[in-house]
Coordinates of C-alpha atoms and ligand atoms in Angstrom, one line a residue:
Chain A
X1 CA -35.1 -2.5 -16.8
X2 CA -32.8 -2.8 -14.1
X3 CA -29.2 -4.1 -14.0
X4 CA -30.2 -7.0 -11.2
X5 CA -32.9 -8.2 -13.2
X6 CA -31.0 -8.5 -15.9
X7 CA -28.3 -10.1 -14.6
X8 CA -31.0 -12.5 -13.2
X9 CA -31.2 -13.7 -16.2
X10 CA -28.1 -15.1 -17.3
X11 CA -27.4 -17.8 -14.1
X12 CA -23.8 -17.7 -14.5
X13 CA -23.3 -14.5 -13.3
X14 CA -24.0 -16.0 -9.7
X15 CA -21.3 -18.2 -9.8
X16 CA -18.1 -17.9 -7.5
X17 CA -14.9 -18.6 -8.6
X18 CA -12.2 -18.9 -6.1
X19 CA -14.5 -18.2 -3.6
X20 CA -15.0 -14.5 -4.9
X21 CA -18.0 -13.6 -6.6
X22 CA -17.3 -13.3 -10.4
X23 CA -16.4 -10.4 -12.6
X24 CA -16.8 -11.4 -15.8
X25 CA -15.1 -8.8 -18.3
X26 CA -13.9 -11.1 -20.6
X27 CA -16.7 -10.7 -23.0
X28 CA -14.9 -9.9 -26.0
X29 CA -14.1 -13.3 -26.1
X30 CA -17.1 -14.8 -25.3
X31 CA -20.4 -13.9 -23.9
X32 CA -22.9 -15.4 -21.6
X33 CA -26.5 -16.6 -22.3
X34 CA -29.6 -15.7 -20.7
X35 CA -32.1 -18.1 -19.6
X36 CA -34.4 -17.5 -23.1
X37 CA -31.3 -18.5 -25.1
X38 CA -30.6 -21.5 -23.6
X39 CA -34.3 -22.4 -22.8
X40 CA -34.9 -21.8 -27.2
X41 CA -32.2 -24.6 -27.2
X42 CA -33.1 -27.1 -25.0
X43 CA -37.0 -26.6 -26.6
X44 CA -36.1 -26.9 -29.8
X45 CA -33.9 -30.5 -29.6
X46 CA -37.3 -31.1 -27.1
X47 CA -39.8 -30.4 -29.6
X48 CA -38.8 -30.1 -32.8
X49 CA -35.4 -31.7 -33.8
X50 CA -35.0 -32.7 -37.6
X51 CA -32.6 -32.3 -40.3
X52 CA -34.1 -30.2 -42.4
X53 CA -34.6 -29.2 -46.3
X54 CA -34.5 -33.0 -46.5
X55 CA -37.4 -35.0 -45.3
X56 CA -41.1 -34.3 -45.8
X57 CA -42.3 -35.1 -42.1
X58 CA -43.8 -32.7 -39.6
X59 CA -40.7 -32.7 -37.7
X60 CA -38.8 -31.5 -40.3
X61 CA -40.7 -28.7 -41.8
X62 CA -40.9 -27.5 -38.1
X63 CA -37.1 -27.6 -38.2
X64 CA -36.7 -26.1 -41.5
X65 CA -39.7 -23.6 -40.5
X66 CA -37.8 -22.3 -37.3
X67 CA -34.5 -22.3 -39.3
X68 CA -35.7 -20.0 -41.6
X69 CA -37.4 -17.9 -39.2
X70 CA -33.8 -17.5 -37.4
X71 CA -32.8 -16.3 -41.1
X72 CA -35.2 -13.8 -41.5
X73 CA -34.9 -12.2 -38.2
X74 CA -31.3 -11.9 -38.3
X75 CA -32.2 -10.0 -41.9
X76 CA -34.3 -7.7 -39.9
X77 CA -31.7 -7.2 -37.2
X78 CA -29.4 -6.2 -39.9
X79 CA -31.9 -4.5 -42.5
X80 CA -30.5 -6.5 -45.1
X81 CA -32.7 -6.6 -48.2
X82 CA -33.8 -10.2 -48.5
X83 CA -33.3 -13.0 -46.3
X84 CA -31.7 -15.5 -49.3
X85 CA -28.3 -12.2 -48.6
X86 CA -28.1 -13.9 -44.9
X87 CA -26.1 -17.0 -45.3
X88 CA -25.6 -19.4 -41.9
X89 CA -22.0 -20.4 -40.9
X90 CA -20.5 -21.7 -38.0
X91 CA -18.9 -18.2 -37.0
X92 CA -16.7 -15.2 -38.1
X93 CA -14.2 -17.5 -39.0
X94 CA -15.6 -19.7 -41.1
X95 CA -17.8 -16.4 -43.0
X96 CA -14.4 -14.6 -43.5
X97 CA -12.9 -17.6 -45.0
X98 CA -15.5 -18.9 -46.8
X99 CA -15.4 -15.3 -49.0
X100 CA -11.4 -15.5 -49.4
X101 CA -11.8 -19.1 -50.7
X102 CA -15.2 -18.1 -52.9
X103 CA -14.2 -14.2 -54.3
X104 CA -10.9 -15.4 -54.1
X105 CA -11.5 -18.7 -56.6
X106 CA -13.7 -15.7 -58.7
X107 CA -12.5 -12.8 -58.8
X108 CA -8.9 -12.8 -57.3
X109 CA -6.1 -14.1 -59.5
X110 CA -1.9 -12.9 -60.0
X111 CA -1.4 -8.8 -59.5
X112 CA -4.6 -8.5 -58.0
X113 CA -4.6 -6.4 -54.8
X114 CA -6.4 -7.6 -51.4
X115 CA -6.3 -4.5 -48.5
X116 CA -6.6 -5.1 -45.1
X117 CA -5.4 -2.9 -42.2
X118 CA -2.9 -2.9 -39.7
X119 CA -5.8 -3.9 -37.2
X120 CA -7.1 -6.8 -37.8
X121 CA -7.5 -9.7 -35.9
X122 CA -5.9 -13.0 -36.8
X123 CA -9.4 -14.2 -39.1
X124 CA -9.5 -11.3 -41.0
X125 CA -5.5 -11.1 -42.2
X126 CA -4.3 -15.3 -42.3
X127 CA -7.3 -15.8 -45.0
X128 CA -6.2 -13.3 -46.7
X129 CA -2.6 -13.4 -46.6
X130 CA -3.2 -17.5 -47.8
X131 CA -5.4 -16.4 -50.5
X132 CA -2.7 -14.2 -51.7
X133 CA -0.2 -16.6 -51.3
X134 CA -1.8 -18.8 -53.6
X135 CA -3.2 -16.8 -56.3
X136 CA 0.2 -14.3 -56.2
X137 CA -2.1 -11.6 -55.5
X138 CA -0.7 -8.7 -53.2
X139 CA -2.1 -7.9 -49.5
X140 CA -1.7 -4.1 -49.0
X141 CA -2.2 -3.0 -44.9
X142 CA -3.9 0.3 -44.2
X143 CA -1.0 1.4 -41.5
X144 CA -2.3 2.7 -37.8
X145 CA -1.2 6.0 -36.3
X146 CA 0.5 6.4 -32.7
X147 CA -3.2 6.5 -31.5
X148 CA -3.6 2.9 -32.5
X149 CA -6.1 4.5 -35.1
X150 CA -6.4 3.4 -38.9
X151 CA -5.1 6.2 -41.5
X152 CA -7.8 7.0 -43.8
X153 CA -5.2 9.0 -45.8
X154 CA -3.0 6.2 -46.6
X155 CA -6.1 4.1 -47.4
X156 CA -7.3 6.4 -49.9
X157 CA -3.9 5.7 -51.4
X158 CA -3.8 1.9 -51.1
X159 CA -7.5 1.6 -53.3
X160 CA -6.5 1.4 -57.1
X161 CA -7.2 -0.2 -60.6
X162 CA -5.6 -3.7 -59.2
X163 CA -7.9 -3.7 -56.0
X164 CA -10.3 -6.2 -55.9
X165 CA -11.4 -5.9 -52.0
X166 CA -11.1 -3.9 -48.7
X167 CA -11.5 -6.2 -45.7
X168 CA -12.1 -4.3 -42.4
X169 CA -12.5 -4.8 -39.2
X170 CA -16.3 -2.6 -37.5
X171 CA -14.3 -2.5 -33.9
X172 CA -10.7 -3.9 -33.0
X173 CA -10.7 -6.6 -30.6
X174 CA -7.9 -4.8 -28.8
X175 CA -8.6 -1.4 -28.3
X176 CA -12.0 -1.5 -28.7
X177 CA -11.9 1.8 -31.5
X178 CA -14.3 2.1 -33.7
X179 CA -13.4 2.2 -37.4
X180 CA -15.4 4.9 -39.8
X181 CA -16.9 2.0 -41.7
X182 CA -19.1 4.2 -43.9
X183 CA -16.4 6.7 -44.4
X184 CA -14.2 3.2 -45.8
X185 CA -17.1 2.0 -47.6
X186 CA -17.6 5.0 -49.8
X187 CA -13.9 5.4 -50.3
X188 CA -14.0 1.9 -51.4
X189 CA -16.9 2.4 -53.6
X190 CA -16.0 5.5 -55.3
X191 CA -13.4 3.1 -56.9
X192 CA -15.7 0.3 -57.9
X193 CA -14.1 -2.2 -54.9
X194 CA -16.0 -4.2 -52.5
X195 CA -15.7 -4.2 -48.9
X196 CA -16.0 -7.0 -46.0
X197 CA -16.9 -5.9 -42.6
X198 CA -15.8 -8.0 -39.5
X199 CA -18.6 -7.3 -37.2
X200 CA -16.9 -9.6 -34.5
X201 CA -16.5 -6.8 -31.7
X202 CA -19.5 -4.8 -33.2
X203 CA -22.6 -6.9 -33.1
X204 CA -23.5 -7.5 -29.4
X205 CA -22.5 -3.5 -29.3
X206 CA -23.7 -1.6 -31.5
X207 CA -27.3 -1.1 -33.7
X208 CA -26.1 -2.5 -37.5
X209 CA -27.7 -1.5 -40.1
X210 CA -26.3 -3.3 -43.4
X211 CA -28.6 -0.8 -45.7
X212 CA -27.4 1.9 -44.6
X213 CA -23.3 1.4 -44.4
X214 CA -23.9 -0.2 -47.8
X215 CA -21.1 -2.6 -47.0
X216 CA -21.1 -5.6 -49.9
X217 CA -20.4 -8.2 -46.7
X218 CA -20.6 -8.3 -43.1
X219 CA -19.8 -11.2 -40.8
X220 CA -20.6 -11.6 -37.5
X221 CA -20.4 -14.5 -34.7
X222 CA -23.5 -16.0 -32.5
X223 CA -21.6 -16.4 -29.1
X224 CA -19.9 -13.0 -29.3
X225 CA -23.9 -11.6 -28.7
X226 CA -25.3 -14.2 -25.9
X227 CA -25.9 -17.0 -28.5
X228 CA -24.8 -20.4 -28.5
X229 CA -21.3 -21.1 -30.0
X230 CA -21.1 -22.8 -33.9
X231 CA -22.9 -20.4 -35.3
X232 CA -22.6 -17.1 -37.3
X233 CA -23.5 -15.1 -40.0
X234 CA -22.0 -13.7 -43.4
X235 CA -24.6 -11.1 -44.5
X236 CA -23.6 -10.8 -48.6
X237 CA -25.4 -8.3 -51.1
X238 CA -27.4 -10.6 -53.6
X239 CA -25.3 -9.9 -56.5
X240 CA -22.0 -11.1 -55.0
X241 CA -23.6 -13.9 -53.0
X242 CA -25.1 -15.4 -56.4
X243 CA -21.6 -14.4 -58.2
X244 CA -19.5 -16.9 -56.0
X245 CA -18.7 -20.4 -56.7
X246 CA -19.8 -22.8 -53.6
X247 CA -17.3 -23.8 -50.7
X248 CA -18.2 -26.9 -49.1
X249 CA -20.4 -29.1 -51.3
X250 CA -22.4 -32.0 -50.4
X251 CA -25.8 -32.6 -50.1
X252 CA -28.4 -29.8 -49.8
X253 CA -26.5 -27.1 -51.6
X254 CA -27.3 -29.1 -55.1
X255 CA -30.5 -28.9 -57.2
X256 CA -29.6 -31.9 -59.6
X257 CA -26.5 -34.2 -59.5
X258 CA -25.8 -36.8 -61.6
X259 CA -22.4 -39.0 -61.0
X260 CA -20.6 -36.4 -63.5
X261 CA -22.2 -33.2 -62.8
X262 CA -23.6 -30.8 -60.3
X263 CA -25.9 -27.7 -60.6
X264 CA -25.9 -25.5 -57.3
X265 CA -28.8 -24.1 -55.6
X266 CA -28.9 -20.7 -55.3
X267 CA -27.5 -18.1 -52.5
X268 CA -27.7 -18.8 -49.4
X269 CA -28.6 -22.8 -50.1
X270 CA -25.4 -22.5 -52.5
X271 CA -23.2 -21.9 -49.2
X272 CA -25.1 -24.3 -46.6
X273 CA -24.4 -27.9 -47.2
X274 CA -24.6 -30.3 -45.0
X275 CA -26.8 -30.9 -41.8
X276 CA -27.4 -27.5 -40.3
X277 CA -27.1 -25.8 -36.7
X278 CA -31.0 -25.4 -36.3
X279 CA -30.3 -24.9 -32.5
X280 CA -27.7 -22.3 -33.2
X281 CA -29.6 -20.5 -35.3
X282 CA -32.5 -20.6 -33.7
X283 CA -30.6 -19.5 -30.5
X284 CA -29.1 -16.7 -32.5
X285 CA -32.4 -15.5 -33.1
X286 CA -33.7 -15.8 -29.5
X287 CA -30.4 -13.4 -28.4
X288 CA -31.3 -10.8 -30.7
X289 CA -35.1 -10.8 -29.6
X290 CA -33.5 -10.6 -26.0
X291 CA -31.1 -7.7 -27.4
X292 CA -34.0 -5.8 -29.3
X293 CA -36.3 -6.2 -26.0
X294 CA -33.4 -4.1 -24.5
X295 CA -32.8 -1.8 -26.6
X296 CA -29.6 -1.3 -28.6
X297 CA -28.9 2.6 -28.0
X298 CA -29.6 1.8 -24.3
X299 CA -26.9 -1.3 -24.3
X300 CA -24.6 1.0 -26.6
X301 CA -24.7 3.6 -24.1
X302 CA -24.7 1.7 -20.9
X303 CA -21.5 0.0 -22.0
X304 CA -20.3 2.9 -23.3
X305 CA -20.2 4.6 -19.4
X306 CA -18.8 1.8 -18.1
X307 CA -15.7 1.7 -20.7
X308 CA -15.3 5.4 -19.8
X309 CA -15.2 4.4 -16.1
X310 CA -12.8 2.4 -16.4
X311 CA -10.5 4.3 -19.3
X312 CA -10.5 7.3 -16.4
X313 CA -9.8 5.3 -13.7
X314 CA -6.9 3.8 -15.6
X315 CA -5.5 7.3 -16.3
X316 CA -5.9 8.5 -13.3
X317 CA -3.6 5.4 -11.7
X318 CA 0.5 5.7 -11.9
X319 CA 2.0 3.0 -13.6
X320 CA -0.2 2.0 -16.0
X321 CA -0.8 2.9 -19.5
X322 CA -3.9 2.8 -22.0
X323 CA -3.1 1.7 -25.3
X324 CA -5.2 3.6 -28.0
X325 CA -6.5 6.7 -28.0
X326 CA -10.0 7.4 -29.7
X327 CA -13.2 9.5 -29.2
X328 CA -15.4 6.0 -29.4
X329 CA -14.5 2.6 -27.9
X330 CA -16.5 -0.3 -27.9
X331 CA -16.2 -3.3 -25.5
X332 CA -13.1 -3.5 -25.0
X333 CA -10.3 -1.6 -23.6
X334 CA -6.0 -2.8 -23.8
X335 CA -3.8 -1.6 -20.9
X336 CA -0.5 -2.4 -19.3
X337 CA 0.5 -2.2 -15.5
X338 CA 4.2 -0.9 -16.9
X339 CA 5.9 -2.7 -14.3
X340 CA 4.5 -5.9 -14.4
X341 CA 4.3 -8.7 -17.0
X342 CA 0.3 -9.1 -17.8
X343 CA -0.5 -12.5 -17.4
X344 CA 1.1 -12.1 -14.0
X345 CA -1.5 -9.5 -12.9
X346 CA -4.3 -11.7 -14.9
X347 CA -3.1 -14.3 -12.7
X348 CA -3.8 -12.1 -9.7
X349 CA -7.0 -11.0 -11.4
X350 CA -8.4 -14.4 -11.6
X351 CA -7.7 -15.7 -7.6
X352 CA -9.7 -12.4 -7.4
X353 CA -12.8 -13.5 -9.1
X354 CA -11.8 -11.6 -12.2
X355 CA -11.9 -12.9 -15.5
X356 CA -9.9 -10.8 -18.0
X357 CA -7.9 -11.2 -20.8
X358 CA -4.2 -11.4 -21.4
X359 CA -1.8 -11.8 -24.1
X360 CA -2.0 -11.0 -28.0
X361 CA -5.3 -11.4 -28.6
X362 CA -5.0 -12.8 -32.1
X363 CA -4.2 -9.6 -33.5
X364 CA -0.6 -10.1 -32.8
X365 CA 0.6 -7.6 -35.3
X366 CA -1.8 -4.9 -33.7
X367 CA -0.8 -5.2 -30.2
X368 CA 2.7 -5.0 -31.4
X369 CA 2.5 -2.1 -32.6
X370 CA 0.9 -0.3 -30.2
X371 CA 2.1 -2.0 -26.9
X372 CA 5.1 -3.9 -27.8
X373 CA 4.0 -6.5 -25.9
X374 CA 1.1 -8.6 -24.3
X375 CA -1.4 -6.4 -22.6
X376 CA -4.3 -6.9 -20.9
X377 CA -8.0 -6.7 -22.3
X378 CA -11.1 -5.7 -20.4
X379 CA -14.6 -6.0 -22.2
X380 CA -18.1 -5.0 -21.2
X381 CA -21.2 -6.4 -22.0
X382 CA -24.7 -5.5 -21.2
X383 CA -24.7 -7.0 -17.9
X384 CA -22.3 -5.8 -16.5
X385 CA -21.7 -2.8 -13.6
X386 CA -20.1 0.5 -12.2
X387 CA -19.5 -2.5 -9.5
X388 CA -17.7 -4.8 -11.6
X389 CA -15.2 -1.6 -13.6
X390 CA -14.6 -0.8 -10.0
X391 CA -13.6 -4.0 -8.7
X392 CA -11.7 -4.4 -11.6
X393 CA -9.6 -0.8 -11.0
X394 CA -9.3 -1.8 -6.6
X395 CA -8.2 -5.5 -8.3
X396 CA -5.1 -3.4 -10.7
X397 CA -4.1 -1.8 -7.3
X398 CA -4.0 -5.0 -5.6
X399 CA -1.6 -6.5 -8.5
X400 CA 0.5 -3.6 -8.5
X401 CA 1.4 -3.8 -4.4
X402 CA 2.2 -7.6 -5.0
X403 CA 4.1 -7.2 -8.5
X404 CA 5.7 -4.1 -7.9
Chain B
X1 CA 15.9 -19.4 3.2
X2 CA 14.0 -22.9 3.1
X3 CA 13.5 -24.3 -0.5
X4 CA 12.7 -28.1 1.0
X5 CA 9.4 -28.9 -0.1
X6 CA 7.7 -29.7 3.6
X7 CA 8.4 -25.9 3.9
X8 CA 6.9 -25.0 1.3
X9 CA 4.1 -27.1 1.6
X10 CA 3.9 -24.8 5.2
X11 CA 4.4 -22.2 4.1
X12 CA 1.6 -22.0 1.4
X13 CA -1.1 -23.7 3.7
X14 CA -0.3 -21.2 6.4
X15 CA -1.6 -18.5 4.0
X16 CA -5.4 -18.6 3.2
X17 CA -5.5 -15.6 1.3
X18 CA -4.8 -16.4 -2.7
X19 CA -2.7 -12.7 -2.3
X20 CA -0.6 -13.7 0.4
X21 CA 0.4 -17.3 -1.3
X22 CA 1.3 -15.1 -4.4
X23 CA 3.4 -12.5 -1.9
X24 CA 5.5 -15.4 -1.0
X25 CA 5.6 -17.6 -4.1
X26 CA 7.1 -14.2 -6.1
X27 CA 9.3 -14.1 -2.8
X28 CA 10.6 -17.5 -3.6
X29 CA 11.5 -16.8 -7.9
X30 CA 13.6 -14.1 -6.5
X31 CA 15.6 -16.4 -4.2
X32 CA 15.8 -18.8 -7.7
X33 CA 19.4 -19.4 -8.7
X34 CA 20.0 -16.6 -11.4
X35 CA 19.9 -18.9 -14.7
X36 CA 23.3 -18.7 -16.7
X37 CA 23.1 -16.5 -19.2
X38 CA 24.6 -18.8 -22.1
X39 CA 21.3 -21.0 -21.6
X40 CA 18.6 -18.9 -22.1
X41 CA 18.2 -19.9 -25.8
X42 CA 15.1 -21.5 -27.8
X43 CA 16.5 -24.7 -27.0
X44 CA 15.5 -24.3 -23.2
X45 CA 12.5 -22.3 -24.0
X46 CA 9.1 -23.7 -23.3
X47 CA 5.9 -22.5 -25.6
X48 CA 2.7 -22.8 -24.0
X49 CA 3.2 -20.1 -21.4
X50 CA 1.7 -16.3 -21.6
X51 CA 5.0 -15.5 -19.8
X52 CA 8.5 -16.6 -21.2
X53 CA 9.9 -20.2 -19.2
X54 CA 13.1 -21.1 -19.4
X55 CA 14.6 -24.4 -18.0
X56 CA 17.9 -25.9 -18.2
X57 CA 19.5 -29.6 -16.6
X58 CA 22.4 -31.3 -16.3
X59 CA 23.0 -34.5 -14.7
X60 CA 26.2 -34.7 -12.4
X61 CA 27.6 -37.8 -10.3
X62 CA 24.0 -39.3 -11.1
X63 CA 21.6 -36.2 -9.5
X64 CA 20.3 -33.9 -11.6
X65 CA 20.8 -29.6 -11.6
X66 CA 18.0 -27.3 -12.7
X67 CA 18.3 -23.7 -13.6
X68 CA 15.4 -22.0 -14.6
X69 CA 14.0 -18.6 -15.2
X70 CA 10.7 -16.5 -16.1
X71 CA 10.0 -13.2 -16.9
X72 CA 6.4 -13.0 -15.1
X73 CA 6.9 -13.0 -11.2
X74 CA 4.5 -15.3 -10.0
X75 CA 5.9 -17.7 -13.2
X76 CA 8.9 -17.8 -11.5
X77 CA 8.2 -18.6 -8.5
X78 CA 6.1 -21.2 -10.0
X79 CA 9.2 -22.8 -11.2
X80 CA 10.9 -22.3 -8.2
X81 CA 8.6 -25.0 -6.5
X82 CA 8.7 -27.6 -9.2
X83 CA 12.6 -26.8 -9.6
X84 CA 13.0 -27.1 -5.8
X85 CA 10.7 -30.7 -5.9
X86 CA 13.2 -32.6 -8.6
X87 CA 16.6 -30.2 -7.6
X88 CA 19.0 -32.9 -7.0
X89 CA 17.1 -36.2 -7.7
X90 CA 17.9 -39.0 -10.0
X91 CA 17.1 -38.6 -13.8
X92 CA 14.7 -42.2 -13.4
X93 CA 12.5 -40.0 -10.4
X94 CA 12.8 -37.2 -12.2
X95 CA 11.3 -38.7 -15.6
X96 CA 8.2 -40.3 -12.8
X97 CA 8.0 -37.2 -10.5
X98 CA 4.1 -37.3 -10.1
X99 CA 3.9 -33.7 -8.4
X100 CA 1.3 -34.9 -6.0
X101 CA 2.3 -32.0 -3.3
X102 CA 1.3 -29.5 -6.1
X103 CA -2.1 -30.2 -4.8
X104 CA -1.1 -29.5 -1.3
X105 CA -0.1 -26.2 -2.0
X106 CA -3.2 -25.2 -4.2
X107 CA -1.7 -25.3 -7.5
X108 CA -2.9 -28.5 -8.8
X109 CA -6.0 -26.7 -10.4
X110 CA -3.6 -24.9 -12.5
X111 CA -2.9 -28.5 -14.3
X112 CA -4.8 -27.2 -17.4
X113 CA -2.4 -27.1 -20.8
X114 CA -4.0 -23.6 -21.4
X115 CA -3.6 -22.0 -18.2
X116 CA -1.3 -18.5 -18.1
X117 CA 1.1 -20.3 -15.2
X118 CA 2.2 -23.0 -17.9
X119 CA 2.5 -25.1 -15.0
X120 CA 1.6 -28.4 -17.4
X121 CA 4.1 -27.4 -20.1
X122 CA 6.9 -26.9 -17.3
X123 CA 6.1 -30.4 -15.6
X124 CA 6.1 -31.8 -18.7
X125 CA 9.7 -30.2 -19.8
X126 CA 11.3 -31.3 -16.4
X127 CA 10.3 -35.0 -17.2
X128 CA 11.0 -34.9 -20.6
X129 CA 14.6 -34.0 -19.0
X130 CA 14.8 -36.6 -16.3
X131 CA 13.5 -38.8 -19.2
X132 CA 16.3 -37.9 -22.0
X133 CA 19.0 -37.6 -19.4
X134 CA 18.0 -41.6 -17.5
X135 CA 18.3 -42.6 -21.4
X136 CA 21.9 -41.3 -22.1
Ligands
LIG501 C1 -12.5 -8.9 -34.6 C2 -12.7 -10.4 -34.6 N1 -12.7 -11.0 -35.7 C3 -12.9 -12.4 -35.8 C4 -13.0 -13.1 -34.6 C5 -13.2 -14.6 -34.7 O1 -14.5 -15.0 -34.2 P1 -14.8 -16.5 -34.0 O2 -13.7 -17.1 -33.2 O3 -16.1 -16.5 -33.3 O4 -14.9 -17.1 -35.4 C6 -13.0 -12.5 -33.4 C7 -13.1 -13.2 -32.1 O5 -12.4 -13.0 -31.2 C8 -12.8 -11.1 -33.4 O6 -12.7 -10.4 -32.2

């Protein structure tokens, strides 16, 4: 398929902003939505809106029908065993903290360790760093090197007897590296201890295969892979799903209640009370068939191009640095104009038609570490161009005449 | 050169190009009075910015004296407009400066609390100022 086509499909990429003709390269943030996404939406609160797993009416066991067809195709997008190990949640966020409240409330209690990494964005470390703070368990932080790249030495090292789970992060929202997730995994297993994957900056990127990185969780967010916002996944082996105490309660995570006691349904119900996002799920499930008519290794390896475009073009301009070093990126991409403050040239960026990020990018400790301060973020997605990476280089330039 | 705000107002419609009103909006933070050191503190700081935004008043014979200072370029010159729009005013105008001619000059659509400029967040500090210093 060809790139205008595609881009035909997701009307926003017309727009102007400023009068220019946008670049959108913001997409680590957030992505866009093609026509079949949105269309999915609008049909379903057109046809067949209901809450479901409550009523017994036609509209609801539509609902509840379609809601569970979402369920079952994001567990074949992730070729995860079953579909009851795919649990809904409004996004990353709430799957990452809905395991530090659950494991943490099982499994987690004073001289326990928790490892994270050096890496992480803000939703994978403040759960954790709460949970710890409350239980008097200890965080340990896999360190980076001067590449901005995890040590899987010192990681080996951190894993012991008191280590009850790794949390990491599939890609950095910064740099766009890719961490050796198996590699962790089976470091992590040979000791018996768990691991979380944040799939944030991986899904929309990359083919997952839960089965086969035998990861015991993996979380992802709808919007970050051209679904609608408010909704996201925690993919959980069966075993630890049905080992966790509930997080939420209220109605439709219960099998019996009386005015003294509850019994909870079973994983995934267990972890989905209250009214449910049928149009985000079922929106998440149109993006993926939109993704899988693509192609992943083709979207992987377009974007992959356009990142290297754009890391060469970077190099090859004076006065600006890449943060990072790593064989494979993913989305994104940090860099600095060295003489000019970054949300001063994403200021000139934007009058340009340019959307790209600036700041911290809630991995504060990260991009401290490897920048020292605020950079700026560009990130691909699957519609984008050589056009747009080279718009985006001429629209550097630009900033550094006026901010030099 | 000219900090009243007619000419600025001028100057910034003379340019249609969003690079050329940058050009001379960075050109007028460099001609902002160099803040005094002894203020930059967290007391004058202002969150809500990408960039840090400094701003500092005091009240004299009735008008009030802004020093202000960035350290992102176009920031500054950002502040150099609004400084240059209450410089010398009463505290009471100050505290009910509307910024109308904002708009005239294109900046208006930077209102937004979350936008990188922080121009909200340094309105709002320069009439929180006027405010505190028409109450003392
Ligand atoms: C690596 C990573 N983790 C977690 C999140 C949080 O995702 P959400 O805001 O969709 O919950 C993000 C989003 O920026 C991310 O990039």
């Amino acid at each position: 398929m060809s790139i205008d086509t595609l881009r035909a499909d997701f009307p926003i990429l017309a727009r102007q902003v400023h009068g220019k003709a946008l670049v959108y390269l913001d997409n680590a943030a957030t992505t866009h939505k093609p026509y079949s996404v949105t269309d999915r939406i609008v049909a379903f609160y057109e046809n067949e809106n209901a809450g479901i797993n409550r009523s017994l009416h036609a509209l609801a066991d539509e609902a509840g029908t379609a809601y569970e067809a979402a369920r079952e195709a994001v567990r074949a997008y992730l070729n995860a065993h079953s579909s009851s190990e795919i649990v809904f949640t409004s996004g990353t966020t709430e799957s990452i903290n809905l395991i530090a409240a659950t494991f943490g409330e099982a499994f987690v209690r004073e001289g326990d360790e928790i490892v994270v990494t050096a890496m992480e964005h803000h939703a994978n470390l403040v759960p954790w760093q709460r949970l710890c703070n409350k239980t008097g368990a200890v965080l340990r932080v896999v360190p980076i090197d001067e590449s901005g790249v995890l040590r899987l030495d010192s990681l080996e090292e951190l894993i012991n007897g008191r280590t009850r789970l790794v949390t990491v992060t599939h890609v950095s929202n910064v740099t766009g590296i890719v961490n050796p997730v198996s590699e962790i995994t089976a470091m992590a297993h040979a000791r018996d201890v768990p691991v979380l994957i944040d799939g944030a900056q991986a899904i929309a990127h990359h083919a997952i295969d839960v089965a086969a990185l035998d990861c015991d969780f993996y979380v992802f967010s709808g919007h970050k892979i051209y679904s609608a916002a408010g909704i996201g996944v925690l993919y959980g082996k069966h075993h630890w799903l049905d080992s966790l105490p509930p997080h939420h309660s209220g109605g439709g995570m219960v099998t019996s209640v009386s005015l003294e006691h509850s019994h909870f349904e079973r994983a995934p119900l267990r972890f989905e009370p209250g009214t449910r996002n049928v149009a985000g799920a079922v929106s998440l499930e149109a993006a993926l068939e939109y993704v899988m008519a693509l192609g992943m290794e083709e979207i992987t390896s377009h974007e992959g191009a356009l990142l290297r475009r754009l890391e060469e073009g970077l190099r090859e301009m004076k006065g600006t640095t890449v943060h990072g070093e790593a064989d494979r990126r993913c989305c994104s991409l940090s860099f600095n104009l060295d003489a000019a403050h970054p949300a001063d040239v994403g200021m000139v960026l934007d009058k340009l038609g340019i959307a790209v990020r600036t700041g911290t990018h809630c991995a504060q400790p990260y991009v401290d570490a490897i920048a020292g301060k605020a950079t700026i973020r560009a990130s691909v997605a699957l519609y984008n161009t050589r056009k747009d990476i080279d718009k985006l280089l001429d629209g550097i330039e630009r900033a550094a005449v006026i901010l030099r | 050169m000219d900090l009243s705000q007619e000419h600025i107002i001028t100057e910034m419609q003379a340019r249609e190009d969003w690079m050329d009103k940058y050009e001379y909006l960075i050109s007028l933070g460099e001609q902002l009075r160099p803040m005094d050191p002894a203020l930059v503190s967290e007391d004058t700081a202002i969150g809500g910015c990408q960039s840090h935004v400094w701003i500092a008043a005091e009240t004299i014979n009735g008008r009030m004296r802004f020093q202000g200072d960035s350290d992102a370029k176009i920031t500054r010159g950002i502040l150099a407009v609004v400084l240059s729009i209450v410089d010398g005013r009463s505290p009471a105008d100050v505290a009910g400066m509307d910024f109308i001619c904002l708009r005239k000059i294109g900046l208006s659509s930077s209102l937004s609390p979350s936008r990188a400029e922080g121009l909200a967040a340094i309105i709002s500090r320069v009439r929180e100022l006027g405010a505190r210093s028409s109450s003392e």
